[in-house]
Every structure is written in structure tokens, then in C-alpha cells.
Amino acid sequence: MLDSYVITIMSMMAIWSIVALGLNVMTGWAGQLNLGIGVYMGTGAYVSAMLTTTAGFTFWGALVPAVVAASAMGLLTALPALRVREDSLAVLTIGLVFVFESLLVYLPYFGGPVGISRIPKAFFGGEALSGGAYLVVVLLGLALAIAVCWYLKQTWMGLALESVREDEHATAVIGIYPVRFKLYAFAIGGALAGLGGVLYAHFMRFITPYDFGFMPSIFVLVMLVFGGLGTIRGAVFGACLLTALPELIRFVQDYRSMVYGIVLVLLMLYEPRGLLGDGSFAWRQIQRGVAKVRSFFNKVIIANGEMYAKNP
């Protein structure tokens, strides 16, 4: 019931939301400033594309190995990242993403600068999934990513990641080993970004090394900052907003980067926690509105209960 243009925009919104959730685990919760999220997204995309184009795997058969490979890449890149912090970590991850992009460009095994084309569509029940059906798959992937992040947030691991973000030394004093939880953050964040990469590859059906380079990684970080660093709702909202925004401001297409820069500067000045971050103006208003609605329904329920008690 949706045209192909709307399906494309919605699919990309969901895919970038999954990748932003992966970065949120690393940067928003564990406090590891990673500017190379494209490495994990690209790992998932390339492993899935190579398995389906050269090894005869189906989309569903390549999905799990690709996500596992992205998680392993997260652990691999976490090992040198454990030795540095803050600004040095940001510089290190920038270097990693350039190394990753260079390997994809200069090694012909990965398709070189032209990338990999003719990536097969996802099949279900022996039939290729149409755009609308694939959108359902992507939305299910987003729901799974949100569920994983929500569960992680409710467990002791979520608390440990946040304590690592706030103060590593204090975390070590109370018996939590920061290195272990940094590795967890990179592995889980890498797996989520890899899932987004797999869905991206089979949606576009053509990938190049430049799809997962430095600028896409920065774009994901901007999504996270826009929405609200350290929150699930912020990651999803920021990804959806910045994916749809270029379509809404096509009349200033030549000045899109300038518009992004101005909005980001204003956001850092007046809403440093993001549009829907904890304590932001918009989120406070939403919470007040929800509280008023809840209070209204509670009064209605109490009034109905009293009327029923008087007139059973």
C-alpha cells in the first residue's frame, strides 16, 4: 500500500537506526568515543555479500555468520582501543576506519573500488521479497535491536557499562573490571552495526568501500548526538530524522552540509543532551504530557469505581 519511494525512505530509516543503536552501546553507554562504526557495518555487509554472491549462501544463511563476523571485528578493534581513552581513542578509531576502507579498495578479493554488485534479494517461501516485504524484515531487525538494547539496559551489564563511562577508576575499585565491559560493548555494538550492514547490502544490492568509510561513520555519530546520546529513543529518533531530513530540504540540497552544521551548533549550545536526551526540553514536555494523561485516566478509573460502589 506504500509506493517505492516511501518504502525506500522507511527502510533506510530503520537500517540507520539499527547502526545508531550499535554506536549507542559503545559511545552512549560505555563512553568509548568510536568514530569508526562503519568498520562493523561494512564487515557485516561485505561478509553477507560475499557469501551470497560467491559461496551460494542465501540471505538467511549468511545473516548469522555476517553478524558474528562484525561482532568479532568489534572485539578485534577493541584490543588496541583498550590502551587509549577519549581523544586518543577517537583518533585511533579514525585510523581503523581508513585502514578498513583501504583494504576494501586495494584488495581485489573484496571487489576493489567498484565494490560488489548483483547481491541477491532475500527470499522467503521460495519467492524474492518485494520492497514492502523486505521493509517488514528490516522493521523486525530494528525491533530485535531495540529489544536487545532494552534488555541490556535493564541488566547489571547496563549499569556496569554506565559506571565505566562515568569513572573507570571508581568502577575498578568496586570490583567491576572495565576492560571486560569495554570488550562487551564493542562486541555487542559491532554485532548490531553488522546487522544493519547486512540489511543495507541486500536492500541496495550494490555496495562499495566508500559506503562504510569515515563520513558515514561521522553521520551515524551525528544521528546519535541529534537524538540523544545514551538513550534508545534518541538513537532511533536521530537516525530517522537525519535520514528523512535530506528529502524534506531538497530545495537547499547544495547547502545541506551547512544546514547540518548550523543545526548541530545550535543543538550543542541549547540542547547538549540531544532533542530527546535525558533532561532535554522536548523530553521533559513529553514526560509531563504523559503524566497528565495518566493522571486523567487514574481519576476516571477512580470515579467509575466510586460510582459502581454506590450503584452496584
Coordinates of N, CA and C in Angstrom, one line a residue, residues 152-240:
L152 N 19.5 -5.1 27.7 CA 20.9 -4.8 28.2 C 20.8 -3.6 29.2
K153 N 19.9 -2.7 28.9 CA 19.8 -1.5 29.8 C 19.3 -1.9 31.2
Q154 N 18.4 -3.0 31.2 CA 17.8 -3.3 32.5 C 18.6 -4.3 33.3
T155 N 19.7 -4.8 32.7 CA 20.5 -5.8 33.5 C 21.7 -5.1 34.2
W156 N 22.4 -5.9 34.9 CA 23.6 -5.4 35.6 C 24.7 -5.0 34.6
M157 N 24.7 -5.6 33.4 CA 25.7 -5.2 32.4 C 25.5 -3.7 32.0
G158 N 24.2 -3.3 31.9 CA 23.9 -1.9 31.5 C 24.4 -1.0 32.6
L159 N 24.2 -1.3 33.8 CA 24.8 -0.5 34.9 C 26.3 -0.5 34.9
A160 N 26.9 -1.6 34.7 CA 28.4 -1.7 34.6 C 28.9 -0.8 33.5
L161 N 28.3 -0.9 32.3 CA 28.7 0.0 31.2 C 28.6 1.4 31.5
E162 N 27.6 1.8 32.2 CA 27.4 3.3 32.5 C 28.4 3.7 33.6
S163 N 28.7 2.8 34.5 CA 29.7 3.1 35.5 C 31.1 3.2 34.9
V164 N 31.4 2.4 33.9 CA 32.7 2.6 33.1 C 32.7 3.9 32.4
R165 N 31.6 4.3 31.9 CA 31.5 5.6 31.2 C 31.8 6.8 32.2
E166 N 31.2 6.7 33.4 CA 31.4 7.8 34.3 C 32.7 7.9 35.0
D167 N 33.3 6.7 35.4 CA 34.6 6.8 36.1 C 35.2 5.4 36.1
E168 N 36.2 5.1 35.3 CA 36.8 3.8 35.2 C 37.5 3.4 36.5
H169 N 38.1 4.4 37.2 CA 38.9 4.0 38.4 C 37.9 3.7 39.5
A170 N 36.9 4.4 39.7 CA 35.9 4.1 40.7 C 35.2 2.7 40.4
T171 N 35.0 2.5 39.1 CA 34.4 1.2 38.7 C 35.3 0.0 39.1
A172 N 36.6 0.2 38.9 CA 37.5 -0.9 39.2 C 37.6 -1.1 40.7
V173 N 37.5 0.0 41.5 CA 37.5 -0.1 43.0 C 36.4 -0.9 43.5
I174 N 35.2 -0.8 42.9 CA 34.1 -1.6 43.4 C 34.0 -3.0 42.9
G175 N 35.0 -3.4 42.1 CA 35.1 -4.8 41.7 C 34.6 -5.1 40.3
I176 N 34.4 -4.1 39.5 CA 33.9 -4.3 38.1 C 35.2 -4.0 37.2
Y177 N 35.5 -5.0 36.4 CA 36.7 -5.0 35.6 C 36.3 -4.2 34.3
P178 N 36.8 -3.0 34.1 CA 36.4 -2.1 33.0 C 36.8 -2.7 31.6
V179 N 37.9 -3.4 31.5 CA 38.3 -4.0 30.3 C 37.3 -5.0 29.7
R180 N 36.8 -5.8 30.6 CA 35.8 -6.8 30.2 C 34.6 -6.2 29.6
F181 N 34.1 -5.1 30.2 CA 32.9 -4.5 29.8 C 33.1 -3.6 28.6
K182 N 34.3 -3.1 28.4 CA 34.6 -2.4 27.1 C 34.5 -3.4 26.0
L183 N 35.1 -4.6 26.2 CA 35.0 -5.7 25.2 C 33.6 -6.1 24.9
Y184 N 32.8 -6.2 25.9 CA 31.3 -6.5 25.7 C 30.7 -5.4 24.9
A185 N 31.0 -4.1 25.2 CA 30.4 -3.0 24.4 C 30.8 -3.1 23.0
F186 N 32.0 -3.3 22.7 CA 32.5 -3.4 21.3 C 31.9 -4.6 20.5
A187 N 31.8 -5.7 21.2 CA 31.2 -6.9 20.6 C 29.7 -6.7 20.3
I188 N 29.0 -6.2 21.3 CA 27.5 -6.0 21.1 C 27.2 -4.9 20.1
G189 N 27.9 -3.8 20.2 CA 27.7 -2.7 19.3 C 28.1 -3.1 17.9
G190 N 29.2 -3.9 17.7 CA 29.7 -4.3 16.4 C 28.6 -5.3 15.8
A191 N 28.0 -6.1 16.6 CA 27.0 -7.1 16.1 C 25.8 -6.3 15.6
L192 N 25.3 -5.3 16.3 CA 24.2 -4.5 15.9 C 24.5 -3.7 14.6
A193 N 25.7 -3.1 14.6 CA 26.0 -2.4 13.3 C 26.2 -3.4 12.2
G194 N 26.7 -4.6 12.4 CA 26.8 -5.6 11.4 C 25.5 -6.0 10.9
L195 N 24.5 -6.1 11.8 CA 23.1 -6.5 11.3 C 22.6 -5.4 10.4
G196 N 22.8 -4.1 10.8 CA 22.4 -3.0 9.9 C 23.1 -3.1 8.5
G197 N 24.4 -3.5 8.5 CA 25.1 -3.7 7.3 C 24.6 -4.7 6.4
V198 N 24.2 -5.9 7.0 CA 23.6 -7.0 6.2 C 22.3 -6.5 5.5
L199 N 21.5 -5.9 6.3 CA 20.2 -5.4 5.8 C 20.4 -4.3 4.7
Y200 N 21.4 -3.5 4.9 CA 21.7 -2.5 3.9 C 22.2 -3.1 2.6
A201 N 23.1 -4.1 2.7 CA 23.6 -4.7 1.5 C 22.6 -5.4 0.6
H202 N 21.6 -6.1 1.2 CA 20.6 -6.8 0.5 C 19.5 -5.9 0.1
F203 N 19.4 -4.7 0.7 CA 18.4 -3.7 0.2 C 18.9 -3.0 -1.0
M204 N 20.2 -2.5 -0.9 CA 20.8 -1.7 -2.0 C 21.2 -2.7 -3.2
R205 N 21.7 -3.9 -2.8 CA 22.1 -4.9 -3.8 C 23.4 -4.5 -4.5
F206 N 24.1 -3.4 -4.0 CA 25.3 -3.0 -4.5 C 26.0 -2.2 -3.4
I207 N 27.2 -2.6 -3.1 CA 28.0 -1.9 -2.0 C 29.4 -1.6 -2.5
T208 N 29.9 -0.5 -2.0 CA 31.3 -0.1 -2.3 C 32.0 0.2 -1.0
P209 N 33.3 0.3 -1.0 CA 34.0 0.6 0.3 C 33.7 2.0 0.8
Y210 N 33.3 2.9 0.0 CA 33.0 4.3 0.4 C 31.7 4.4 1.1
D211 N 30.9 3.3 1.1 CA 29.6 3.3 1.8 C 29.9 3.2 3.3
F212 N 31.1 2.7 3.7 CA 31.4 2.4 5.1 C 32.7 3.1 5.6
G213 N 32.9 4.2 5.0 CA 34.2 5.0 5.3 C 34.0 5.9 6.5
F214 N 34.8 7.0 6.5 CA 34.8 7.9 7.6 C 33.6 8.8 7.7
M215 N 33.1 9.3 6.5 CA 32.0 10.2 6.6 C 30.7 9.5 7.0
P216 N 30.4 8.3 6.5 CA 29.2 7.6 7.0 C 29.3 7.3 8.5
S217 N 30.5 7.1 9.0 CA 30.7 6.9 10.5 C 30.4 8.1 11.3
I218 N 30.8 9.3 10.7 CA 30.5 10.5 11.4 C 29.1 10.8 11.3
F219 N 28.4 10.5 10.2 CA 27.0 10.7 10.0 C 26.2 10.0 11.1
V220 N 26.6 8.7 11.4 CA 25.9 8.0 12.5 C 26.1 8.6 13.8
L221 N 27.3 9.1 14.1 CA 27.6 9.8 15.4 C 26.7 11.1 15.5
V222 N 26.5 11.8 14.4 CA 25.7 13.0 14.4 C 24.2 12.6 14.7
M223 N 23.8 11.5 14.1 CA 22.4 11.0 14.4 C 22.2 10.8 15.9
L224 N 23.2 10.2 16.5 CA 23.2 9.9 17.9 C 23.1 11.1 18.7
V225 N 24.0 12.1 18.4 CA 24.0 13.4 19.1 C 22.7 14.1 18.9
F226 N 22.2 14.1 17.7 CA 20.9 14.8 17.5 C 19.8 14.3 18.3
G227 N 19.7 12.9 18.4 CA 18.6 12.3 19.1 C 18.7 12.4 20.6
G228 N 19.9 12.0 21.0 CA 20.1 12.0 22.5 C 21.1 10.9 22.8
L229 N 22.3 11.2 23.1 CA 23.3 10.3 23.4 C 23.0 9.5 24.7
G230 N 23.1 8.2 24.6 CA 22.9 7.3 25.7 C 21.5 6.8 25.9
T231 N 20.6 7.1 25.0 CA 19.2 6.7 25.0 C 18.8 5.9 23.8
I232 N 17.9 4.9 24.0 CA 17.4 4.1 22.8 C 16.6 5.0 21.9
R233 N 15.7 5.7 22.6 CA 14.8 6.6 21.8 C 15.5 7.7 21.0
G234 N 16.6 8.2 21.6 CA 17.4 9.2 20.9 C 18.1 8.6 19.7
A235 N 18.6 7.4 19.8 CA 19.3 6.8 18.6 C 18.4 6.6 17.5
V236 N 17.2 6.1 17.8 CA 16.2 5.8 16.7 C 15.6 7.1 16.2
F237 N 15.3 8.1 17.0 CA 14.8 9.3 16.5 C 15.8 10.1 15.7
G238 N 17.0 10.2 16.2 CA 18.1 10.9 15.4 C 18.3 10.3 14.1
A239 N 18.3 8.9 14.0 CA 18.5 8.2 12.7 C 17.4 8.5 11.8
C240 N 16.2 8.4 12.3 CA 15.0 8.7 11.4 C 15.0 10.1 10.9

